[in-house]
Short mmCIF file of C-alpha atoms and ligand atoms in Angstrom, two decimals:
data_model
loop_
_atom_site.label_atom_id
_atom_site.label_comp_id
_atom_site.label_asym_id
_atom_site.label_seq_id
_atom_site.Cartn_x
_atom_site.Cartn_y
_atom_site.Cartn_z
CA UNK Q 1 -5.28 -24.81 0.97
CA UNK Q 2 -3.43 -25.06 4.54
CA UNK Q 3 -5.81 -27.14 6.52
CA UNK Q 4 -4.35 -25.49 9.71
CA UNK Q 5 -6.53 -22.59 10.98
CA UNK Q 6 -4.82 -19.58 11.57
CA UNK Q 7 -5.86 -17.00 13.83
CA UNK Q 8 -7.04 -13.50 11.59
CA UNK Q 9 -4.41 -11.61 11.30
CA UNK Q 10 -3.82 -7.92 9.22
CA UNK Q 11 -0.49 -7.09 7.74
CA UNK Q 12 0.12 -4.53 4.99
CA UNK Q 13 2.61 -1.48 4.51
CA UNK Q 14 3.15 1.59 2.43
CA UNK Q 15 7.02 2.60 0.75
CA UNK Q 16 8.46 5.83 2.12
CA UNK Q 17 9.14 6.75 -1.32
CA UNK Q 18 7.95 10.30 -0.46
CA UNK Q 19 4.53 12.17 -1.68
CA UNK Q 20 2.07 9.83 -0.08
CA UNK Q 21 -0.74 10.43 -2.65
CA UNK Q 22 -4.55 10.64 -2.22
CA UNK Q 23 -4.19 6.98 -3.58
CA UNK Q 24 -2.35 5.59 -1.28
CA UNK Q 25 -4.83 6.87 1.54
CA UNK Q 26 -8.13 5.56 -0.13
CA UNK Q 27 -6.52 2.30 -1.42
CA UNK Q 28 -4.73 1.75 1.84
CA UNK Q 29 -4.59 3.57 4.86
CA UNK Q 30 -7.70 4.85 5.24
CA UNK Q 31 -8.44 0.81 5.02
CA UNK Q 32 -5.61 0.24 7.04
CA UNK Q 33 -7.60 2.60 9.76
CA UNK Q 34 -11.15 0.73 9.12
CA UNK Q 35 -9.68 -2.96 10.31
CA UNK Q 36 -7.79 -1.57 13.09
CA UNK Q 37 -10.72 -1.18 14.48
CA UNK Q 38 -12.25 -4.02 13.38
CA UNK Q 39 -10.98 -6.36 16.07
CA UNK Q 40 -8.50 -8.10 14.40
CA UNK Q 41 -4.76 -7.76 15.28
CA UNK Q 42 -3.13 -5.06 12.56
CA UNK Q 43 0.42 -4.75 11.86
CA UNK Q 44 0.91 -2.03 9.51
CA UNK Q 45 4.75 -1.08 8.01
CA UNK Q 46 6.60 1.59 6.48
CA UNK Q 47 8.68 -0.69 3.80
CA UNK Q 48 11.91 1.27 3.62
CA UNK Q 49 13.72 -2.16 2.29
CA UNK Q 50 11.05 -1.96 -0.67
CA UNK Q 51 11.68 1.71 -0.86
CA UNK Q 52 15.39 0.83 -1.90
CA UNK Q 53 14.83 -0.84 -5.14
CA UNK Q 54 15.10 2.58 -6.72
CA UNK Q 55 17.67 5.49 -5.34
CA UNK Q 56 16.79 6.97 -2.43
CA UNK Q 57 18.39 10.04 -0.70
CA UNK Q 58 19.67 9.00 2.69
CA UNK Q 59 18.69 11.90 4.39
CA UNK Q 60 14.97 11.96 2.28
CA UNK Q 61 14.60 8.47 2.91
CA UNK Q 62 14.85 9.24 6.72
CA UNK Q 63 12.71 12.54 6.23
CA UNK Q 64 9.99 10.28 4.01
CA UNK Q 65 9.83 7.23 6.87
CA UNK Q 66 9.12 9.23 10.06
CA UNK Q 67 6.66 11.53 7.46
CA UNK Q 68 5.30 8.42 6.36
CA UNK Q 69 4.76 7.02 10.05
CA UNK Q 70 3.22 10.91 10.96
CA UNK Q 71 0.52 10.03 8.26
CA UNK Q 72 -0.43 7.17 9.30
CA UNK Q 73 -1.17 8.48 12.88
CA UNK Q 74 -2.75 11.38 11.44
CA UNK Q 75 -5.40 9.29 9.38
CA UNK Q 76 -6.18 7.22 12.62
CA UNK Q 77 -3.66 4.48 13.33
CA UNK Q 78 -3.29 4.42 16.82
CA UNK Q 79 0.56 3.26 17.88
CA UNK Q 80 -1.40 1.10 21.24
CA UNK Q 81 -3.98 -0.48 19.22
CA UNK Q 82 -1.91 -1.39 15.94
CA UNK Q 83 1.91 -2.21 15.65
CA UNK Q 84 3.66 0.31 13.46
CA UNK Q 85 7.09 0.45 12.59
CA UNK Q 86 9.69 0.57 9.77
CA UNK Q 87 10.62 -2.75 8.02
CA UNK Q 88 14.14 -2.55 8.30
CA UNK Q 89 14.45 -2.70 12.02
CA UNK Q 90 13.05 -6.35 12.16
CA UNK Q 91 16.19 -8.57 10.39
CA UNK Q 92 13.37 -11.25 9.89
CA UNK Q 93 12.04 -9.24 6.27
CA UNK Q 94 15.34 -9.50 4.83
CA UNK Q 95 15.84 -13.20 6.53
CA UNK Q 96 13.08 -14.78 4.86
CA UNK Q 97 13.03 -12.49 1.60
CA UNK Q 98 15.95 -14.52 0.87
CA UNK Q 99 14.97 -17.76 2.10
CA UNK Q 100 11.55 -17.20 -0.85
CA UNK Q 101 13.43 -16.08 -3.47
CA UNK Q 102 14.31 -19.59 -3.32
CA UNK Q 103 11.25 -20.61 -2.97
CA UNK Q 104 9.75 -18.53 -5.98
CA UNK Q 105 10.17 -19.23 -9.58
CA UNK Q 106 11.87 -17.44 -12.16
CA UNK Q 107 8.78 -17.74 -14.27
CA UNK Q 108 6.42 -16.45 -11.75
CA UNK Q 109 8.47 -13.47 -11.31
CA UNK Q 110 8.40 -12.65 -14.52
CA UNK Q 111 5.00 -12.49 -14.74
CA UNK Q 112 4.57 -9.57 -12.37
CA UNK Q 113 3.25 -6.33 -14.14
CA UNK Q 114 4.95 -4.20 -11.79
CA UNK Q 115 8.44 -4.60 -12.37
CA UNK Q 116 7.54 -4.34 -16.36
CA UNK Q 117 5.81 -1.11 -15.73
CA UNK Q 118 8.59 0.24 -13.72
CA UNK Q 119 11.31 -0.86 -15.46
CA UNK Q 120 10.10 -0.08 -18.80
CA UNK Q 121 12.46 -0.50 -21.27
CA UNK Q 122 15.28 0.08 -18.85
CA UNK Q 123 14.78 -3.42 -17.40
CA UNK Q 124 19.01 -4.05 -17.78
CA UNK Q 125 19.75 -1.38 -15.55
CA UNK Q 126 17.43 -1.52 -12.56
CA UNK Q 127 18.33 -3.73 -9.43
CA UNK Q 128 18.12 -7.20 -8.91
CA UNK Q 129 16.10 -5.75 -5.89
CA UNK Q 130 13.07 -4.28 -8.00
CA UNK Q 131 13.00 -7.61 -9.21
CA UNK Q 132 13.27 -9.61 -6.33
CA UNK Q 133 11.01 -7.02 -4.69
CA UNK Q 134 7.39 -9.21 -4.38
CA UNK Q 135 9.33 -12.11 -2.80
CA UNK Q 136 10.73 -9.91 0.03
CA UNK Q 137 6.61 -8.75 0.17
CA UNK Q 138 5.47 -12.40 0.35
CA UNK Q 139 8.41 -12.45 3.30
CA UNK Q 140 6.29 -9.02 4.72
CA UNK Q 141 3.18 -10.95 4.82
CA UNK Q 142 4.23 -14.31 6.13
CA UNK Q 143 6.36 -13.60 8.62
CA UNK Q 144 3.42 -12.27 10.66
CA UNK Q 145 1.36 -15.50 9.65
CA UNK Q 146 -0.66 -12.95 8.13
CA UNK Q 147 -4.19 -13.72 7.06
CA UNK Q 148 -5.23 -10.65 5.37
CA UNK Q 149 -4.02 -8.15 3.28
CA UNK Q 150 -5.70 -4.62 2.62
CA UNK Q 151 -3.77 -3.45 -0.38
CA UNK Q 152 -4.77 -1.27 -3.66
CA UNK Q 153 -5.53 -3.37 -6.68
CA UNK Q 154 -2.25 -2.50 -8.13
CA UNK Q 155 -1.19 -5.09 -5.48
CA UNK Q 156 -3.12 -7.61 -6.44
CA UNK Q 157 -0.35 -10.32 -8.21
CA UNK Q 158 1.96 -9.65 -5.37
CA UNK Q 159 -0.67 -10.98 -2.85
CA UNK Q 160 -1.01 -14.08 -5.45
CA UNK Q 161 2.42 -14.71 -5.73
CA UNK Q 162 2.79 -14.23 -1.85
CA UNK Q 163 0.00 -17.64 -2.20
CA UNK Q 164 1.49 -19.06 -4.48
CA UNK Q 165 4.81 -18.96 -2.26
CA UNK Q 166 3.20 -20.22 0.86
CA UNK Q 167 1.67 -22.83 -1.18
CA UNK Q 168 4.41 -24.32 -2.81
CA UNK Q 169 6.80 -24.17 0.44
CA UNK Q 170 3.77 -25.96 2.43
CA UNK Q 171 4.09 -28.32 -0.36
CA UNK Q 172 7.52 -28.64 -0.76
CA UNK Q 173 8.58 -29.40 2.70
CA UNK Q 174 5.08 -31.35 3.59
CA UNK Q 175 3.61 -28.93 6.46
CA UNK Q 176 0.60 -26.34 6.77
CA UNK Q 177 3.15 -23.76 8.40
CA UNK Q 178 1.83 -20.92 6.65
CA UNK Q 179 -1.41 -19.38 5.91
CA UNK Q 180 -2.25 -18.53 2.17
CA UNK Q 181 -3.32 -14.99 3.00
CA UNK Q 182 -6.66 -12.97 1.35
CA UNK Q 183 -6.48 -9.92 -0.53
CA UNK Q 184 -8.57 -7.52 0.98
CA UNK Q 185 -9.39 -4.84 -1.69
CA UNK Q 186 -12.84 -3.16 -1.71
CA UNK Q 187 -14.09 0.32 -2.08
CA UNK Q 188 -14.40 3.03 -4.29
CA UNK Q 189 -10.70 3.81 -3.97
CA UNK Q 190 -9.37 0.39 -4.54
CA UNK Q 191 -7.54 1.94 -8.18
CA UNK Q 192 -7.43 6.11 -8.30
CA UNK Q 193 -6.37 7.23 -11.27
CA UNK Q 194 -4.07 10.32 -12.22
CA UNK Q 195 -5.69 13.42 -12.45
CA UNK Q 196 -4.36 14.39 -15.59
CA UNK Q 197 -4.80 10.70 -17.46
CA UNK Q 198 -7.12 8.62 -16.23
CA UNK Q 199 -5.41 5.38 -17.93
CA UNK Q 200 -2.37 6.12 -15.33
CA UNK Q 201 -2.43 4.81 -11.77
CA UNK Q 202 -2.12 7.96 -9.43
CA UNK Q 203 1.88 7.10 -8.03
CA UNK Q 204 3.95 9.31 -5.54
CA UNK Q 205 6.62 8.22 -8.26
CA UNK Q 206 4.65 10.23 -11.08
CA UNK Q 207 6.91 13.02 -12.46
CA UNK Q 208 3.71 15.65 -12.74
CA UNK Q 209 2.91 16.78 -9.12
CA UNK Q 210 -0.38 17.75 -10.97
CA UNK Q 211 -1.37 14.43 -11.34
CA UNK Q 212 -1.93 13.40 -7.82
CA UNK Q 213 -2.80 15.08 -4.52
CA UNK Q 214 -0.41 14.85 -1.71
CA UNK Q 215 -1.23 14.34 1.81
CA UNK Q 216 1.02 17.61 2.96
CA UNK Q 217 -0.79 19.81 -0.20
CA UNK Q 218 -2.80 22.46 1.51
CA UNK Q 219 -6.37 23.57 0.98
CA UNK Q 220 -5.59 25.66 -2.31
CA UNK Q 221 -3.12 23.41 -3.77
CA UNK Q 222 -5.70 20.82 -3.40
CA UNK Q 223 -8.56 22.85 -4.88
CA UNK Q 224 -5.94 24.19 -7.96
CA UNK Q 225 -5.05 19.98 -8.82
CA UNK Q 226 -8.71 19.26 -8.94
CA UNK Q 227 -9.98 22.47 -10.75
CA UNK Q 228 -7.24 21.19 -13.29
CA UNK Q 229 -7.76 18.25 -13.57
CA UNK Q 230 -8.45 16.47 -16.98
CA UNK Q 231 -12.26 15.71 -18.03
CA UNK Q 232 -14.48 16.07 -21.13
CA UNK Q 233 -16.92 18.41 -22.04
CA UNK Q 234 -19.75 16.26 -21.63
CA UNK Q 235 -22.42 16.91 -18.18
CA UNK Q 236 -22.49 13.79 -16.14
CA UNK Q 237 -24.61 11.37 -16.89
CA UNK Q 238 -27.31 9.35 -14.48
CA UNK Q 239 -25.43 5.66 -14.44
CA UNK Q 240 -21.78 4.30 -14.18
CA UNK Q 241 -22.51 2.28 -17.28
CA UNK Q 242 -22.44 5.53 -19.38
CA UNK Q 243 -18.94 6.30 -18.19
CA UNK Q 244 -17.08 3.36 -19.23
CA UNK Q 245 -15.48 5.25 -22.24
CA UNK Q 246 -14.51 8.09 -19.96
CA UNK Q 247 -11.87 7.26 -17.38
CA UNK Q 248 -11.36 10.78 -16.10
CA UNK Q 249 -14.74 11.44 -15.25
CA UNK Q 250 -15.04 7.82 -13.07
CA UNK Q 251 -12.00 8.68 -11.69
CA UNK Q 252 -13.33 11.66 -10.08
CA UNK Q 253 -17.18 10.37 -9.38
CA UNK Q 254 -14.47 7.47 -7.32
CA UNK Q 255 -12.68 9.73 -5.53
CA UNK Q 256 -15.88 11.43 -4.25
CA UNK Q 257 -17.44 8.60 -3.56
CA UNK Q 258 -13.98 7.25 -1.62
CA UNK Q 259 -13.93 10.61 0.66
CA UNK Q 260 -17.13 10.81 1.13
CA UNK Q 261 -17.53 6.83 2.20
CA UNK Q 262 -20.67 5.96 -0.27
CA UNK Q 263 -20.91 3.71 -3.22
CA UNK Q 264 -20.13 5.51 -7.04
CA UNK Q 265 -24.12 4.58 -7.80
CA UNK Q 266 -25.49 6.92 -5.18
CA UNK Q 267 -23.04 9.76 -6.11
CA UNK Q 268 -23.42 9.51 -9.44
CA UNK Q 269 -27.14 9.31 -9.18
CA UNK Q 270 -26.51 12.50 -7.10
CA UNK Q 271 -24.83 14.80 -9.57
CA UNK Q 272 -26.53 13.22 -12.72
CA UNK Q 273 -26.72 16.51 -15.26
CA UNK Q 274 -23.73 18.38 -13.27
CA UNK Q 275 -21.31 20.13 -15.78
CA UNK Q 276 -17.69 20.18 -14.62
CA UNK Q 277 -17.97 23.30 -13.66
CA UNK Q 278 -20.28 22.38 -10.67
CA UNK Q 279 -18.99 19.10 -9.68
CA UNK Q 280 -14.93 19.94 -9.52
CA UNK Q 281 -16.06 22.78 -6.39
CA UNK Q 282 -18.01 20.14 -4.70
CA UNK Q 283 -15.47 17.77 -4.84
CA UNK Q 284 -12.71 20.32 -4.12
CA UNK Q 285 -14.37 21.22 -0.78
CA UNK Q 286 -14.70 18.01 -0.11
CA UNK Q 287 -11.34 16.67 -0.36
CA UNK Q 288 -10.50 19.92 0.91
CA UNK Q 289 -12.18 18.82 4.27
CA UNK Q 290 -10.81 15.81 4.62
CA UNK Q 291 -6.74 16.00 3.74
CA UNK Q 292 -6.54 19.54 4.96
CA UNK Q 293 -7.08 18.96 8.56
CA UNK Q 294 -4.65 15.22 7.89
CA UNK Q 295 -1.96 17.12 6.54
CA UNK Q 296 -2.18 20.23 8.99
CA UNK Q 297 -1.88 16.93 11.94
CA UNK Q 298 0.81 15.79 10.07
CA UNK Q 299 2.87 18.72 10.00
CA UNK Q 300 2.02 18.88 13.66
CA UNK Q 301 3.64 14.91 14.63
CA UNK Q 302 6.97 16.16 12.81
CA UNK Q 303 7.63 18.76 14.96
CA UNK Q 304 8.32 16.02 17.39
CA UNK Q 305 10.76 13.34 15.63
CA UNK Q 306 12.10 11.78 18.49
CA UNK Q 307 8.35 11.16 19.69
CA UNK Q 308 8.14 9.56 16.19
CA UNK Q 309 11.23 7.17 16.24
CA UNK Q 310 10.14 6.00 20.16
CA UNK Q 311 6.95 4.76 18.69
CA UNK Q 312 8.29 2.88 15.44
CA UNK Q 313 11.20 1.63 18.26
CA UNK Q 314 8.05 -0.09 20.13
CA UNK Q 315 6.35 -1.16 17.31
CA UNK Q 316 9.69 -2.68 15.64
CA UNK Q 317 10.32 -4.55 19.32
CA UNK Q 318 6.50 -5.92 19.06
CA UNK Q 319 6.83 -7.19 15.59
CA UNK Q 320 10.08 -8.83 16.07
CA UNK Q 321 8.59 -10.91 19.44
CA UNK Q 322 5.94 -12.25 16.70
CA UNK Q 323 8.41 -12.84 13.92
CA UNK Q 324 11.32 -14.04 15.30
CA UNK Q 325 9.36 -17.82 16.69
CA UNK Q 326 8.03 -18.23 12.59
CA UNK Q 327 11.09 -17.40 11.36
CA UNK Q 328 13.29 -19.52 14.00
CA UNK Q 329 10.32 -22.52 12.51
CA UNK Q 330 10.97 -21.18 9.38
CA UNK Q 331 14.88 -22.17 9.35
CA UNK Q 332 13.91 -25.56 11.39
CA UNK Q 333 11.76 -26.80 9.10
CA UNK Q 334 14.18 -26.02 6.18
CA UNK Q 335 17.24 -27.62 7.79
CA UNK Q 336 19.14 -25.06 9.16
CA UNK Q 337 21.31 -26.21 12.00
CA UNK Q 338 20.45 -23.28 14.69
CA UNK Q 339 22.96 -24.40 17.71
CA UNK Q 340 22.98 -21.05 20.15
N1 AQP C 401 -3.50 4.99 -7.26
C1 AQP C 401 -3.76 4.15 -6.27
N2 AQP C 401 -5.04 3.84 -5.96
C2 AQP C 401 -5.32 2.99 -4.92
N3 AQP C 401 -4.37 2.42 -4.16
C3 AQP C 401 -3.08 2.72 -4.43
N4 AQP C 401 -1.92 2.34 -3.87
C4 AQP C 401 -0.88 2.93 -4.52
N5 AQP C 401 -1.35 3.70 -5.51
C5 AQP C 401 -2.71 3.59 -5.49
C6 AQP C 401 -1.83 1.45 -2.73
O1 AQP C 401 -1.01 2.07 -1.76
C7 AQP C 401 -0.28 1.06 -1.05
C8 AQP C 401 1.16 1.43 -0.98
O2 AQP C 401 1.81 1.39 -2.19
P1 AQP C 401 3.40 1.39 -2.23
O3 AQP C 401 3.97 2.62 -1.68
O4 AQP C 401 3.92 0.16 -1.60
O5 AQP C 401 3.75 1.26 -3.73
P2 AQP C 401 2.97 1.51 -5.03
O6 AQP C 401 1.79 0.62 -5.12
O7 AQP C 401 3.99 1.38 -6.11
O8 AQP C 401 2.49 3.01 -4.83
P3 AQP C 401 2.91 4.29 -5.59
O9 AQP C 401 2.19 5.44 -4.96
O10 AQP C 401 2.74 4.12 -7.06
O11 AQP C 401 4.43 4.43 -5.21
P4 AQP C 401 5.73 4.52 -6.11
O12 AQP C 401 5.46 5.63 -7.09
O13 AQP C 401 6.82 4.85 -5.13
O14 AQP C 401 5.91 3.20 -6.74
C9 AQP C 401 -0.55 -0.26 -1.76
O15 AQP C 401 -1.54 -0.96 -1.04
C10 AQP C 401 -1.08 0.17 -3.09
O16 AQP C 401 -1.95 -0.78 -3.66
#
């Protein structure tokens, strides 16, 4: 553990990868929004260097960042209170990426479930980047001197590695330089499931547009995805305990219990005896009431790109005036001779 106390600070970002899913806003930004106004300083990023470990369009890529960016202001990140920009417009990510994939081990990396799941049994032909991609994430997090880290639990081993790396480089070079950084992952919508298998992470990635809600689906497409989505035939029961054996239906008792901010015990105790039939229109109206008016917001924020790229411009100019002193340490400490 460093021994140096470091002042609380909240990093985390999504990938403009496109299709920001109703997973990504329960497992992150809608947690993202909840510390902003905690107090604590938040720095919140669209990763378009992670983004790159698989193709991306050039001109979708562009589309996808400043769509990402109009999300996050539509779910409640305000540009004055939090810093919000794109990764790639602060050198420092891809400065001390590099500098801890030195730092990492080739045996910790190949621990981490993500690139296996991704990769598949293509592993030979994806980039060195989707493999490299969790130290350039531990370089994310540090580079703020980040002490917390609201992320879905898919995230989980990258936020170990990330202290495991600041461990072993405290250790390695005999300082307390960097924090080892917290996880923050609570809530009902910590790990939201596909809609039409609930052993399958909902992903923007998934090749079913059925199995996830988008943020920019409207009110019917929203209602159709859950109306269709997978269950049993079975009413729901009165306790989470007598859904273990059926993911889909806990998947969906989650999500309500994620929109609607209450724990999965109180819904469920709720709609105990509710066929299908009743609870998919509840929750459909309810989801329905909160994305529709986020996506309609959304659309609104890209009618005015340029607005858009001025405020990830500031943000990228206030990130870089905290990163560029723990980087410039970074090198010092590491023996880099830095002469102008
Ligand atoms: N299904 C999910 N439930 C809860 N949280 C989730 N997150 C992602 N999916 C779920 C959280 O969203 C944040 C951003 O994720 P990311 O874009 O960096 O990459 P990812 O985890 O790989 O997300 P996707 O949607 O599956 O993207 P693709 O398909 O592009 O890889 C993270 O905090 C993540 O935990």
């Amino acid at each position: 553990m460093s021994k140096t106390a470091f002042t609380p600070r909240v990093f985390s970002g999504i990938q403009p990868s496109g299709n920001l899913t109703l997973g990504n806003y329960l497992g992150a930004v809608k947690r993202f929004v909840e510390m902003q106004e905690s107090g604590i300083q938040t720095i919140y990023c669209m990763v378009d260097l992670h983004a790159v470990t698989v193709w991306q369009d050039p001109e979708k890529l562009r589309h996808n960042t400043r769509e990402l960016a109009a999300a996050y202001i539509a779910c409640g990140l305000d540009a004055e209170k939090s810093i919000l920009f794109n990764q790639s417009q602060v050198s420092g990510h891809a400065e001390l990426g590099w500098l801890f994939s030195c730092v990492a081990r080739l045996g910790w990396m190949n621990r981490m479930t993500q690139f296996k799941d991704k990769a598949g049994k293509n592993a030979e032909k994806m980039s060195l980047g989707l493999y490299a991609y969790p130290a350039l994430m531990a370089a994310d997090i540090l580079l703020y001197h980040t002490t917390h880290v609201p992320v879905g639990e898919d995230q989980k081993q990258h936020v170990e590695l990330t202290r495991d790396i600041a461990a072993k480089f405290n250790h390695d070079y005999k300082t307390d330089f960097f924090p080892i950084p917290e996880p923050v992952i609570d809530g009902a919508g910590t790990r939201v499931m596909s809609l039409r298998d609930g052993s399958k992470k909902m992903s923007k990635s998934d090749p079913s547009d059925n199995s996830r809600i988008n943020m920019t689906d409207d009110a019917d497409t929203i209602a159709k995805k859950i109306r269709k989505a997978k269950t049993d035939p079975e009413p729901l029961p009165d306790n989470l305990d007598a859904l273990k054996d059926r993911p889909e239906a806990r998947n969906l008792i989650n999500i309500y219990a994620g929109l609607s901010d209450q724990k999965p015990e109180a819904v469920i105790a709720e709609v105990a005896g509710q066929q299908f039939g009743q609870f998919k229109p509840l929750l459909a109206d309810l989801a329905v009431a909160k994305l529709a008016p986020i996506g309609d917001e959304m659309a609104r924020l890209m009618g005015d790109v340029a607005e858009i790229d001025r405020i990830l411009g500031k943000g990228a100019d206030r990130a870089a005036e905290i990163a560029e002193p723990i980087l410039a340490k970074t090198f010092d400490i590491m023996g880099m001779v830095r002469s102008r």
